[in-house]
mmCIF file of C-alpha atoms in Angstrom:
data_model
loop_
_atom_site.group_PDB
_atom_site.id
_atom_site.type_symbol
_atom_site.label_atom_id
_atom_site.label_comp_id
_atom_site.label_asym_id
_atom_site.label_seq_id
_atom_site.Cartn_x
_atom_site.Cartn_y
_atom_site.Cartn_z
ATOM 1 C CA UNK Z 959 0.000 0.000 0.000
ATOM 2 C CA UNK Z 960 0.826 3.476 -0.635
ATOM 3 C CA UNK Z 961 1.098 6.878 1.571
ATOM 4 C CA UNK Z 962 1.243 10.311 0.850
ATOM 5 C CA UNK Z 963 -0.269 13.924 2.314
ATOM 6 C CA UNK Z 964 -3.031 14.028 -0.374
ATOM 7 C CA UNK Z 965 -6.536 13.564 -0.436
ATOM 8 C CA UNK Z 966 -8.312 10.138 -1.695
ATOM 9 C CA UNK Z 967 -9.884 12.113 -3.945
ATOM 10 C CA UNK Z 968 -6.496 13.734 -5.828
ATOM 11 C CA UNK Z 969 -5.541 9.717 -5.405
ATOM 12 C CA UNK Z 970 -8.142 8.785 -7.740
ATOM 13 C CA UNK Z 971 -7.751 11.689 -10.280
ATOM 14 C CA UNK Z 972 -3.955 10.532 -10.454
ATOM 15 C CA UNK Z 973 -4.401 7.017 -10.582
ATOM 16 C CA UNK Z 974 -7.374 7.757 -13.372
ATOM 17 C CA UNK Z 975 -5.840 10.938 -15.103
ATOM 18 C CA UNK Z 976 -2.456 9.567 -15.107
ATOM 19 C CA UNK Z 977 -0.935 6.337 -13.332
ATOM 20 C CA UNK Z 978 -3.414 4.123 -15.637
ATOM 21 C CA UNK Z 979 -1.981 5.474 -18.533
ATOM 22 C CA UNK Z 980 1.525 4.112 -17.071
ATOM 23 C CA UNK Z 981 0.181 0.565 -15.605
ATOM 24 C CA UNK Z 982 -2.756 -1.912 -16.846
ATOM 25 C CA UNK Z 983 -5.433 -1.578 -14.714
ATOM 26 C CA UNK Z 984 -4.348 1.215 -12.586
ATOM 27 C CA UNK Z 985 -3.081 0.820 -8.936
ATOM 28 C CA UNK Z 986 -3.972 -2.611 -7.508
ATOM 29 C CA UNK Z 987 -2.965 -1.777 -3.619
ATOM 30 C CA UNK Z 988 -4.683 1.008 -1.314
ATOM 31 C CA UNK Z 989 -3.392 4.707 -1.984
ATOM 32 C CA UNK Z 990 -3.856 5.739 1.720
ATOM 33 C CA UNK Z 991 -4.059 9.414 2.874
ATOM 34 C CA UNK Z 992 -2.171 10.777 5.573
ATOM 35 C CA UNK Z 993 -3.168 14.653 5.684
ATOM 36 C CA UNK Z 994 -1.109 16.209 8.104
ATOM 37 C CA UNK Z 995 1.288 13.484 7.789
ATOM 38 C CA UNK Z 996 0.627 11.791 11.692
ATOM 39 C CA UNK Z 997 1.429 8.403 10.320
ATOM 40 C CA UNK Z 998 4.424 9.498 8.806
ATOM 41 C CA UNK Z 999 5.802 11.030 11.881
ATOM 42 C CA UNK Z 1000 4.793 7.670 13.291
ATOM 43 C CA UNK Z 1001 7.264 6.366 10.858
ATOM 44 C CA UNK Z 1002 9.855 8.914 11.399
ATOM 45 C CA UNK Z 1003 9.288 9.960 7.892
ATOM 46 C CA UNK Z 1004 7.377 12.789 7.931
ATOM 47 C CA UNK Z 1005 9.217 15.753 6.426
ATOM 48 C CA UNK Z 1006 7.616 18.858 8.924
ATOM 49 C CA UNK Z 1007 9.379 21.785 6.877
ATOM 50 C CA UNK Z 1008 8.053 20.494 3.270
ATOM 51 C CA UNK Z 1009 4.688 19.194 4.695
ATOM 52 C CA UNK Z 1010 5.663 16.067 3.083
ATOM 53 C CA UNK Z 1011 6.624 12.290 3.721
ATOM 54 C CA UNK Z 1012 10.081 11.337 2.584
ATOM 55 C CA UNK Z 1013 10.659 8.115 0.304
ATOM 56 C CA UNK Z 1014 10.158 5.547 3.311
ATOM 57 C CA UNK Z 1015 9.682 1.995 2.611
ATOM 58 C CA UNK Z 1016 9.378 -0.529 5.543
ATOM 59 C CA UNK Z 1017 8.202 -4.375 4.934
ATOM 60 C CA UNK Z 1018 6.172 -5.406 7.654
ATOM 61 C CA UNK Z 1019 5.619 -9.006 8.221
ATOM 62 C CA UNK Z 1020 2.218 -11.160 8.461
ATOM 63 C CA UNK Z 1021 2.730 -10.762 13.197
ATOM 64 C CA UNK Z 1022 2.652 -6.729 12.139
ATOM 65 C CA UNK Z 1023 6.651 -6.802 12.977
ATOM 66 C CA UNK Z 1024 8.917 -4.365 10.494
ATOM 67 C CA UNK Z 1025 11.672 -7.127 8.938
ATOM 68 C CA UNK Z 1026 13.316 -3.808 7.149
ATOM 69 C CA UNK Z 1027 12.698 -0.538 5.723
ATOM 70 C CA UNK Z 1028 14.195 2.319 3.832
ATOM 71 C CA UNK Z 1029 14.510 6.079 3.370
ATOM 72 C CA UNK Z 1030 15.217 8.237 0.431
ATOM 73 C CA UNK Z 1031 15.211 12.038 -0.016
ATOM 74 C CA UNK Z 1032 12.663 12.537 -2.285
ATOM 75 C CA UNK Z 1033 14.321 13.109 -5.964
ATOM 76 C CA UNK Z 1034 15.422 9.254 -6.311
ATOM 77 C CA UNK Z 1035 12.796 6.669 -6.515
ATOM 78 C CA UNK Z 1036 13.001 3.406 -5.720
ATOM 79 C CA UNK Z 1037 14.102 0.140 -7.114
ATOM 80 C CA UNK Z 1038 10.887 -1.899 -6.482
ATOM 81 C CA UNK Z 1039 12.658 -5.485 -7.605
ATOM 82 C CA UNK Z 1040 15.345 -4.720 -4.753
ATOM 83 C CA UNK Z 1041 11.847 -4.635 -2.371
ATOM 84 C CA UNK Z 1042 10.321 -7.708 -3.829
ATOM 85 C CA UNK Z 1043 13.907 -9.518 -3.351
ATOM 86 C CA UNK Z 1044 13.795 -8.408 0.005
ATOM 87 C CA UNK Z 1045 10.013 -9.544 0.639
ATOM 88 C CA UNK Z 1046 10.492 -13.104 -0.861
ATOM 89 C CA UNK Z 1047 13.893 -13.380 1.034
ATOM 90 C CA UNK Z 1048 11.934 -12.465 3.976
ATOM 91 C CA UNK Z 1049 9.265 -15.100 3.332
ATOM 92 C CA UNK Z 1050 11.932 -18.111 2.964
ATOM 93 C CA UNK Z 1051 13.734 -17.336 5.973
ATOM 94 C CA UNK Z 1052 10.196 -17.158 8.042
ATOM 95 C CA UNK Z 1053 8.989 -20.467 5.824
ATOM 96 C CA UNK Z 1054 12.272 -22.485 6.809
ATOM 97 C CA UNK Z 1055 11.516 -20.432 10.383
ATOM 98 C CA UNK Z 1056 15.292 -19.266 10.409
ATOM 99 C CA UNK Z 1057 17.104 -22.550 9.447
ATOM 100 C CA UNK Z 1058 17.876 -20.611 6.546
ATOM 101 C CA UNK Z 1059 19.743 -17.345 5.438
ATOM 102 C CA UNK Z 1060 19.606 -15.590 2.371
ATOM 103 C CA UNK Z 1061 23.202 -14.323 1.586
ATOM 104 C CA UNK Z 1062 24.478 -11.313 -0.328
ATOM 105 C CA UNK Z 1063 23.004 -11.098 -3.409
ATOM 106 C CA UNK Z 1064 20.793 -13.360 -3.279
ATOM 107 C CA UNK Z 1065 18.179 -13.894 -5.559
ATOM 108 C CA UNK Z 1066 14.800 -16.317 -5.542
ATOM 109 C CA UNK Z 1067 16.067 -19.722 -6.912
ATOM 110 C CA UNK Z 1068 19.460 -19.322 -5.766
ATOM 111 C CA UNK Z 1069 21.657 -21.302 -2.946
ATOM 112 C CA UNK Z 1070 21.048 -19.992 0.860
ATOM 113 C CA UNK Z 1071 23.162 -20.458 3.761
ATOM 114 C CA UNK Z 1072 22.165 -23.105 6.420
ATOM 115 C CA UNK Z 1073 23.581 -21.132 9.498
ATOM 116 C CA UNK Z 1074 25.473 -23.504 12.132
ATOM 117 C CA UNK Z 1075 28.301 -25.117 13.372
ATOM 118 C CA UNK Z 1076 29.334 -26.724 9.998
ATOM 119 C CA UNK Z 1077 29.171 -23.236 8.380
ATOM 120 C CA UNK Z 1078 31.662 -20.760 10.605
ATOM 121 C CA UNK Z 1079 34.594 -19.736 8.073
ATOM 122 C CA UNK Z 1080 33.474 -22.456 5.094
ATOM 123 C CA UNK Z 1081 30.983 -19.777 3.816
ATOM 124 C CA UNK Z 1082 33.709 -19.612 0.760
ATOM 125 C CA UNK Z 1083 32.877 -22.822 0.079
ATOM 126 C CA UNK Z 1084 28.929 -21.965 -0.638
ATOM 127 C CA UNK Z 1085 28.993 -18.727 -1.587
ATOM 128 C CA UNK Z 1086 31.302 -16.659 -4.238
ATOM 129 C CA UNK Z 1087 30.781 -13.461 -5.779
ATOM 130 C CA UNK Z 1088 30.617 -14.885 -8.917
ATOM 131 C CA UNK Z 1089 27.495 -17.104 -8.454
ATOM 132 C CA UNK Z 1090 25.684 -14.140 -6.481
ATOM 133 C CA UNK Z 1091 26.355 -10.567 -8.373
ATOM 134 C CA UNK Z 1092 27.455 -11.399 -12.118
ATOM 135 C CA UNK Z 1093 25.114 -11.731 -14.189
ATOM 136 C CA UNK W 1126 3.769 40.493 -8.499
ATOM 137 C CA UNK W 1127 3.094 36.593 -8.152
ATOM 138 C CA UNK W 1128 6.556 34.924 -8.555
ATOM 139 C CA UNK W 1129 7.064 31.578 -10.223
ATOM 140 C CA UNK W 1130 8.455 28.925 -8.204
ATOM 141 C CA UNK W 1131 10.095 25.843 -9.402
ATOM 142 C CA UNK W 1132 8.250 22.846 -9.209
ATOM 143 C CA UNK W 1133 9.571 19.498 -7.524
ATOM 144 C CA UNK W 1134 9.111 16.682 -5.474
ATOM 145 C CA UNK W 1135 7.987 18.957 -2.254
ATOM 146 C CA UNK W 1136 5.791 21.572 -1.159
ATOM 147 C CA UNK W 1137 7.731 24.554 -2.621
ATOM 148 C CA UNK W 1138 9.947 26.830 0.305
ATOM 149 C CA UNK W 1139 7.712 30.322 0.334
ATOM 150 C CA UNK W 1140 9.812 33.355 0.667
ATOM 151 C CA UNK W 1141 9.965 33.598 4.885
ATOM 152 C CA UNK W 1142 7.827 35.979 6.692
ATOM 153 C CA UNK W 1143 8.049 35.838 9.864
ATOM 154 C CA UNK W 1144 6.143 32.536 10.644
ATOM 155 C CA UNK W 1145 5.075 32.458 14.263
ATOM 156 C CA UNK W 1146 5.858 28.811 14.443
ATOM 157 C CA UNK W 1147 4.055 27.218 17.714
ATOM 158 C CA UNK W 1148 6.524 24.767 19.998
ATOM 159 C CA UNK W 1149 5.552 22.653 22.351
ATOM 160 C CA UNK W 1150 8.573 21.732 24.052
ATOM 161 C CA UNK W 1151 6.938 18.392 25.476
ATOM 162 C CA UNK W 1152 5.481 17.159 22.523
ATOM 163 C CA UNK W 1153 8.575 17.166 20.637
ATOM 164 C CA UNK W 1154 10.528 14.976 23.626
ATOM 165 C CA UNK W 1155 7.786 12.538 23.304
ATOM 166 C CA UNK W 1156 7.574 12.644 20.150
ATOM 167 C CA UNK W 1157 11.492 11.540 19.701
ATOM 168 C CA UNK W 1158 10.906 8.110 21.126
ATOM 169 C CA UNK W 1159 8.007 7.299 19.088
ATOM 170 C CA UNK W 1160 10.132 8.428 16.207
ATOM 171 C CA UNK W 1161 12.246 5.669 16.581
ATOM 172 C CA UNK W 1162 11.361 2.428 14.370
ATOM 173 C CA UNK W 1163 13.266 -0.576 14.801
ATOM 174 C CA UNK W 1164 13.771 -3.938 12.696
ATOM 175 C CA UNK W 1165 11.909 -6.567 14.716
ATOM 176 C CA UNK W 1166 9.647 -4.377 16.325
ATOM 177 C CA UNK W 1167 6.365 -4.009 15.741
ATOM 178 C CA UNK W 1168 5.282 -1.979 13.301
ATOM 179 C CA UNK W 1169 2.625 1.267 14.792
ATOM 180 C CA UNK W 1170 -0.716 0.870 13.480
ATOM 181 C CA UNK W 1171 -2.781 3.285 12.251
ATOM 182 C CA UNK W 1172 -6.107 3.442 9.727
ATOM 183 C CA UNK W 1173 -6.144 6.160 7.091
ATOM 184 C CA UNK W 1174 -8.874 7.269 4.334
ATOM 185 C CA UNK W 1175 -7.814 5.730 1.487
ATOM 186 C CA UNK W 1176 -8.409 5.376 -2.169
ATOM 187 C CA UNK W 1177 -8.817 1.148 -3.141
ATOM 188 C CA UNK W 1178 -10.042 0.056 -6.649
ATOM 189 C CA UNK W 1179 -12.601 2.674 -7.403
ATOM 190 C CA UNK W 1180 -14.172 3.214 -3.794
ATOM 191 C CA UNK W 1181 -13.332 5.370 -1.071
ATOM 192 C CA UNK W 1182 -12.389 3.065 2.014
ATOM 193 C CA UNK W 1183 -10.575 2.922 5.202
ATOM 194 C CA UNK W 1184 -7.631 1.045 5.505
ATOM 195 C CA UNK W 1185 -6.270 -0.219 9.227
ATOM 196 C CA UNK W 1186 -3.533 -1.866 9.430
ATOM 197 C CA UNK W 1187 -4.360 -4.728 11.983
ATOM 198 C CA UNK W 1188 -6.911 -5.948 9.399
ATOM 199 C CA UNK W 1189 -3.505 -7.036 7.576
ATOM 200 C CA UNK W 1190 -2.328 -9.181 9.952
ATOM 201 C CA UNK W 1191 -1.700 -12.897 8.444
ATOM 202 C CA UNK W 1192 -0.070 -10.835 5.204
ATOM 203 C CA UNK W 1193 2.924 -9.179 3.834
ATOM 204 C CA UNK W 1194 2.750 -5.275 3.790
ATOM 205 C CA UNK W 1195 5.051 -3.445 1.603
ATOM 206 C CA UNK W 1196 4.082 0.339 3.163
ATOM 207 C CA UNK W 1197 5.614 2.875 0.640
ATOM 208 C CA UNK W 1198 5.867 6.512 1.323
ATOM 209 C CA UNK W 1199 5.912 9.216 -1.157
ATOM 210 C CA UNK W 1200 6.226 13.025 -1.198
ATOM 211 C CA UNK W 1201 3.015 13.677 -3.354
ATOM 212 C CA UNK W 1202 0.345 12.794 -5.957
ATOM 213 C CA UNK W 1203 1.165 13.955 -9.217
ATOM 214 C CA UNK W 1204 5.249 14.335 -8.714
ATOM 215 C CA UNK W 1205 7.720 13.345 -11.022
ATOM 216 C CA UNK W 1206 9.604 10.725 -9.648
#
């Protein structure tokens, strides 16, 4: 789901007027509105002086705990792949309930780390930069 | 004379007048601790107005419990980036 300071209504003039020109079907999650930005200051992203909410992302998993989140300025968007990553690495680590890690780079489909005994300094030996970042 | 400002990804700055800006010396102390949002914690809750598929609706968060929720910020409606 989405947040920003405007109204619902300028929500559905932009997703009708503009962001369904850009995407099938037009936004498929809740565009929530947070006028005078109390659940951004909630989130420590609330931007007082521009009356805005900075570029915060946080993934919150299905207990209502945040796994991770982050914060841009506003002039760079996001990479929303990098989130998904994040969200499905989430999900295998709380599916194997933390017999497994995801390591650097990892992508869905690739090897993870079984974290133990066996494991302390022969991470070499299951993981290489090669496998996780060329491409 | 109205002045052109630039347009961006904020509420434009407004050439200062003097602003009488209201403090409340309290809040803001509170306000620091709530501020702070940690990985493993639980995340505050909160329902908002929201716009959903073609209807106005409410959103709270504890109705997503049991699911994944990506929660995405963003300056404004209508900005660039």
């Amino acid at each position: 789901m989405s947040v920003s300071v405007d109204s619902p209504f300028v929500h559905k003039v932009w997703n009708d007027s503009e962001l369904s020109k850009m995407v099938d079907g037009g936004v498929q999650f809740p565009m929530l509105s947070d006028q005078g930005g109390k659940i951004g200051t909630l989130y420590g992203i609330y931007d007082e002086e521009g009356g805005v909410e900075t570029r915060g992302r946080f993934i919150i998993d299905p207990d209502g705990i945040v796994q991770g989140f982050e914060v841009l300025t506003p002039p760079v968007g996001r990479n929303v792949d990098e989130s998904v990553r994040q969200v499905k690495a989430f999900q295998l680590v709380r599916e194997s309930e933390g017999s497994e890690a995801t390591p650097s780079g990892w992508q869905p489909g690739k090897k993870t780390l079984k974290p133990g005994p066996d494991l302390v300094g022969n991470v070499w030996k299951e993981w290489s930069v090669k496998d996780n970042y060329d491409k | 004379m109205p002045k052109e400002f630039k347009v961006g990804c904020k509420v434009p700055d407004m050439p200062s007048k003097e602003q009488p800006i209201v403090k409340n010396e309290e809040k803001v102390v509170e306000r620091k601790e709530d501020n702070m949002i940690k990985v493993g914690k639980p995340a505050p809750s909160f329902t908002a107005p929201a716009y959903y598929q073609g209807k106005f609706v409410s959103i709270d968060l504890e109705e997503y419990r049991g699911k994944w929720v990506l929660l995405c910020f963003y300056p404004g409606d209508f900005t660039f980036v």
